[in-house]
Coordinates of C-alpha atoms and ligand atoms in Angstrom, one line a residue:
X512 CA -255.6 223.1 16.8
X513 CA -252.4 221.4 15.7
X514 CA -252.7 217.7 14.9
X515 CA -249.2 216.3 14.5
X516 CA -250.2 213.7 12.0
X517 CA -251.6 213.6 8.5
X518 CA -255.2 214.6 7.7
X519 CA -257.8 211.8 7.6
X520 CA -256.0 209.6 10.2
X521 CA -257.1 208.7 13.7
X522 CA -255.7 211.7 15.6
X523 CA -257.2 214.0 12.9
X524 CA -260.5 212.2 12.9
X525 CA -261.0 212.6 16.7
X526 CA -259.7 216.2 16.6
X527 CA -262.3 217.1 13.9
X528 CA -265.2 215.4 15.6
X529 CA -264.5 217.2 18.9
X530 CA -263.3 220.4 17.3
X531 CA -266.5 221.0 15.4
X532 CA -268.7 220.7 18.5
X533 CA -266.2 222.7 20.6
X534 CA -266.4 225.5 18.0
X535 CA -270.1 225.7 18.6
X536 CA -269.6 225.7 22.4
X537 CA -267.0 228.4 22.1
X538 CA -268.8 230.5 19.5
X539 CA -265.5 230.5 17.6
X540 CA -264.2 228.4 14.7
X541 CA -261.4 225.9 15.6
X542 CA -259.2 225.3 12.6
X543 CA -257.3 222.0 12.5
X544 CA -253.7 222.3 11.1
X545 CA -252.0 219.0 10.3
X546 CA -248.3 219.1 10.8
X547 CA -247.1 215.5 10.4
X548 CA -243.6 213.9 10.4
X549 CA -241.1 212.4 12.7
X550 CA -243.6 210.4 14.7
X551 CA -245.6 213.6 15.6
X552 CA -242.6 215.4 17.2
X553 CA -242.5 218.2 14.6
X554 CA -246.1 219.2 15.2
X555 CA -245.9 218.8 19.0
X556 CA -242.7 220.9 19.1
X557 CA -244.4 223.7 17.0
X558 CA -247.3 223.7 19.5
X559 CA -245.0 223.7 22.5
X560 CA -243.2 226.8 21.2
X561 CA -246.3 228.7 20.1
X562 CA -247.4 231.9 21.7
X563 CA -249.4 230.8 24.8
X564 CA -252.4 233.1 24.1
X565 CA -255.1 230.5 23.7
X566 CA -255.0 230.6 19.9
X567 CA -252.8 227.6 19.5
X568 CA -254.0 224.2 20.9
X569 CA -252.5 220.8 20.4
X570 CA -254.5 217.5 20.0
X571 CA -252.2 214.6 20.2
X572 CA -251.8 211.1 21.7
X573 CA -249.7 209.4 24.3
X574 CA -247.1 208.2 21.8
X575 CA -245.8 211.7 21.1
X576 CA -245.7 212.7 24.8
X577 CA -244.9 209.5 26.7
X578 CA -243.7 206.6 24.6
X579 CA -241.2 208.6 22.5
X580 CA -239.3 209.6 25.7
X581 CA -237.9 206.1 25.4
X582 CA -237.4 206.2 21.6
X583 CA -235.5 209.4 21.0
X584 CA -232.1 210.3 22.5
X585 CA -233.3 213.9 22.8
X586 CA -236.7 215.4 22.2
X587 CA -237.3 219.1 21.3
X588 CA -239.8 219.4 24.1
X589 CA -240.5 218.3 27.6
X590 CA -244.1 216.8 27.7
X591 CA -244.6 217.6 31.4
X592 CA -243.1 221.1 31.4
X593 CA -243.8 222.6 28.0
X594 CA -247.5 221.9 27.7
X595 CA -250.6 222.6 29.8
X596 CA -253.0 219.7 29.8
X597 CA -256.7 220.7 29.0
X598 CA -258.5 217.4 29.0
X599 CA -258.6 213.9 27.7
X600 CA -260.3 213.5 24.3
X601 CA -260.8 209.7 24.0
X602 CA -259.0 206.4 24.3
X603 CA -258.7 204.1 21.3
X604 CA -258.2 200.4 20.9
X605 CA -255.9 199.2 18.2
X606 CA -256.2 196.5 15.6
X607 CA -253.7 194.3 13.8
X608 CA -254.6 194.6 10.1
X609 CA -253.0 192.9 7.1
X610 CA -253.2 193.5 3.4
X611 CA -256.1 191.6 1.7
X612 CA -254.0 189.0 -0.1
X613 CA -251.5 188.1 2.7
X614 CA -251.9 184.3 2.7
X615 CA -253.0 184.1 6.3
X616 CA -256.4 183.9 7.9
X617 CA -255.7 183.8 11.7
X618 CA -253.2 185.3 14.0
X619 CA -251.4 181.9 14.4
X620 CA -250.9 181.7 10.7
X621 CA -249.8 185.3 10.6
X622 CA -247.1 184.8 13.2
X623 CA -245.8 181.7 11.4
X624 CA -245.8 183.5 8.1
X625 CA -243.9 186.6 9.5
X626 CA -241.4 184.4 11.3
X627 CA -240.7 182.4 8.1
X628 CA -240.5 185.5 5.9
X629 CA -238.7 188.1 8.0
X630 CA -236.5 189.3 5.2
X631 CA -239.3 190.3 2.9
X632 CA -242.2 191.2 5.3
X633 CA -242.7 194.9 5.9
X634 CA -244.9 196.8 8.4
X635 CA -246.2 200.3 8.2
X636 CA -246.2 202.9 11.0
X637 CA -246.4 206.7 11.4
X638 CA -242.8 207.3 12.6
X639 CA -240.8 206.7 15.7
X640 CA -243.0 207.1 18.8
X641 CA -246.3 207.0 16.8
X642 CA -249.1 204.9 18.2
X643 CA -248.7 202.5 15.3
X644 CA -245.0 202.2 16.1
X645 CA -245.8 201.3 19.7
X646 CA -248.4 198.8 18.6
X647 CA -246.0 197.3 16.0
X648 CA -242.9 197.2 18.1
X649 CA -244.6 195.4 21.0
X650 CA -246.2 193.0 18.5
X651 CA -242.9 192.3 16.8
X652 CA -241.0 192.0 20.0
X653 CA -243.5 189.5 21.5
X654 CA -243.4 187.5 18.2
X655 CA -239.6 187.7 18.3
X656 CA -239.3 188.9 14.7
X657 CA -237.4 191.7 13.1
X658 CA -239.0 193.1 10.0
X659 CA -238.5 196.3 7.9
X660 CA -240.6 199.2 9.1
X661 CA -242.0 201.8 6.6
X662 CA -242.6 205.2 8.2
X663 CA -245.4 207.6 7.1
X664 CA -246.6 211.0 8.2
X665 CA -249.7 209.4 9.7
X666 CA -251.6 206.2 9.4
X667 CA -254.0 207.8 6.8
X668 CA -251.4 207.6 4.0
X669 CA -250.1 204.3 5.5
X670 CA -253.7 202.8 5.3
X671 CA -253.9 203.8 1.6
X672 CA -250.8 201.9 0.9
X673 CA -251.9 198.9 2.9
X674 CA -255.2 198.8 1.0
X675 CA -253.2 198.8 -2.3
X676 CA -251.0 196.1 -0.9
X677 CA -247.7 198.0 -0.8
X678 CA -246.7 196.6 2.7
X679 CA -248.0 193.7 4.7
X680 CA -249.4 194.8 8.1
X681 CA -249.9 197.5 10.6
X682 CA -251.2 197.9 14.1
X683 CA -253.4 201.0 14.1
X684 CA -256.1 202.7 16.1
X685 CA -259.6 201.2 15.4
X686 CA -261.1 204.6 14.4
X687 CA -258.8 204.6 11.3
X688 CA -259.2 201.1 10.1
X689 CA -262.8 200.0 10.9
X690 CA -264.4 201.2 7.6
X691 CA -261.7 199.5 5.4
X692 CA -262.1 196.3 7.4
X693 CA -265.8 196.4 7.1
X694 CA -265.5 197.1 3.3
X695 CA -263.2 194.0 3.0
X696 CA -260.2 196.0 1.8
X697 CA -257.9 194.8 4.6
X698 CA -258.3 192.1 7.2
X699 CA -258.3 192.3 11.0
X700 CA -256.5 189.5 12.8
X701 CA -256.7 190.7 16.4
X702 CA -257.5 193.6 18.7
X703 CA -255.2 195.1 21.3
X704 CA -257.6 195.1 24.2
X705 CA -258.3 192.3 26.6
X706 CA -262.0 192.2 25.5
X707 CA -263.1 191.9 21.9
X708 CA -264.6 194.9 20.2
X709 CA -268.4 194.9 19.5
X710 CA -267.5 196.9 16.3
X711 CA -265.5 193.9 15.1
X712 CA -267.5 190.8 15.7
X713 CA -265.5 187.6 15.3
X714 CA -262.1 189.3 15.6
X715 CA -260.2 187.8 18.7
X716 CA -258.1 189.7 21.1
X717 CA -254.3 189.3 20.4
X718 CA -254.0 188.3 24.0
X719 CA -256.3 185.2 23.5
X720 CA -255.0 184.5 19.9
X721 CA -251.4 183.7 21.0
X722 CA -249.8 186.9 22.3
X723 CA -250.5 186.5 26.0
X724 CA -250.3 189.9 27.8
X725 CA -250.5 192.0 24.7
X726 CA -252.5 195.0 25.7
X727 CA -252.3 198.6 24.4
X728 CA -254.8 201.4 24.1
X729 CA -254.0 204.9 22.9
X730 CA -255.3 208.0 24.7
X731 CA -255.7 211.3 22.8
X732 CA -255.7 214.6 24.7
X733 CA -256.0 218.4 24.3
X734 CA -253.1 220.6 25.4
X735 CA -252.0 224.2 25.1
X736 CA -248.5 225.7 25.2
X737 CA -247.1 226.3 28.7
X738 CA -248.0 229.7 30.0
X739 CA -251.5 229.8 28.5
X740 CA -253.7 231.8 30.9
X741 CA -255.6 229.7 33.4
X742 CA -258.9 231.2 32.4
X743 CA -258.3 230.3 28.8
X744 CA -257.5 226.7 29.8
X745 CA -260.8 226.6 31.9
X746 CA -262.8 228.0 29.0
X747 CA -261.5 225.5 26.5
X748 CA -261.9 222.7 29.0
X749 CA -265.5 223.7 29.5
X750 CA -266.1 223.5 25.7
X751 CA -264.5 220.0 25.7
X752 CA -266.6 218.8 28.6
X753 CA -269.8 220.1 26.9
X754 CA -268.7 218.3 23.7
X755 CA -268.1 215.0 25.5
X756 CA -271.4 215.3 27.2
X757 CA -273.3 215.7 23.9
X758 CA -275.3 212.5 23.1
X759 CA -274.7 212.8 19.4
X760 CA -270.9 213.1 19.9
X761 CA -270.9 210.2 22.4
X762 CA -272.8 208.0 19.9
X763 CA -270.4 208.9 17.1
X764 CA -267.4 208.2 19.2
X765 CA -268.8 204.8 20.3
X766 CA -269.4 204.0 16.7
X767 CA -265.7 204.7 16.0
X768 CA -264.8 202.4 19.0
X769 CA -263.5 205.4 21.0
X770 CA -263.8 205.1 24.7
X771 CA -265.4 208.4 25.9
X772 CA -263.5 210.0 28.9
X773 CA -265.1 210.2 32.4
X774 CA -265.7 213.6 34.0
X775 CA -262.5 213.2 36.0
X776 CA -260.4 212.2 33.0
X777 CA -261.6 215.2 31.1
X778 CA -260.1 217.7 33.6
X779 CA -256.6 219.3 33.2
X780 CA -255.4 217.5 36.3
X781 CA -256.9 214.2 35.1
X782 CA -254.9 214.5 31.9
X783 CA -251.7 215.5 33.7
X784 CA -252.0 212.4 35.9
X785 CA -252.6 210.2 32.9
X786 CA -249.6 211.6 31.1
X787 CA -247.4 211.0 34.2
X788 CA -248.8 207.4 34.6
X789 CA -248.2 206.7 30.9
X790 CA -244.6 207.9 31.1
X791 CA -244.1 205.6 34.1
X792 CA -245.7 202.7 32.3
X793 CA -244.4 203.0 28.7
X794 CA -240.9 204.2 29.0
X795 CA -239.7 201.1 30.9
X796 CA -241.9 198.8 28.8
X797 CA -240.4 200.1 25.5
X798 CA -236.9 199.9 26.9
X799 CA -237.7 196.3 28.0
X800 CA -238.8 195.5 24.4
X801 CA -235.2 196.2 23.4
X802 CA -235.7 199.2 21.1
X803 CA -232.7 201.4 20.8
X804 CA -233.4 205.2 21.0
X805 CA -232.7 207.1 17.8
Ligands
LIG748 C1 -250.1 206.9 15.0 O1 -249.8 205.8 14.6 O2 -249.5 207.5 15.8 C2 -251.4 207.5 14.5 O3 -252.1 206.6 13.7 C3 -251.2 208.8 13.9 C4 -252.2 209.4 13.0 O4 -253.1 210.1 13.5 O5 -252.0 209.2 11.8

């Protein structure tokens, strides 16, 4: 199972929680391979070109398959044509997190600080088209600031550097940052959903804290290379459905603030529809944010 981001990050965490239980359901060990870089496009491309025999799967998020259509002049794969959807794995809220000693306590103070210090402030992200890039670019565009972006192979290595204070802020999936927020190693200033997260009591929504209309969640899905036999897709889908129906897995995902897919979303067609809808939603939204494709 290719994960196109670094080990220990949000995509990897979800892939490993699901993969371990799916291995039991399939009676066969799923091995996660992390191939990070270029906002996930290197790993996705490798999966799209793999032999479609059921032995290569891809676990990735909507950034790499939908958002980056607006961010790259040309991509080495066609998300809708080169991959077979298997099922949705989970949807994640995001959190604006800042380094511990950034001299701000609220989103309003953060916005004022970033505006006043645009030349020196830096934000971290996992490459062009990553979820953290989408979260950050929408935030920066709505705050009307331009700051230096620091790309990583995933937000796991970025988070290490945020904890040690090497850059100022990041918008990342909750699953990756919750434990460091709870340990007091970084601070959360807002969540990307329209409702606060029970896992982060006291942290407002960015929408209510001053960025009216800011709303972004990141779905993660399981895919296979195009041409993978239908019966293989059905079998792997069945293992995913079994996994998502397991109470222990559901409880673990909820703890990590992951929204567990409905039965319809966990079908190949459900994921295909979601991918199409995400392309229709995010490609124009990113273009409207004024980001030039690379
Ligand atoms: C992202 O920003 O796309 C993710 O956090 C990637 C990752 O899993 O590291």
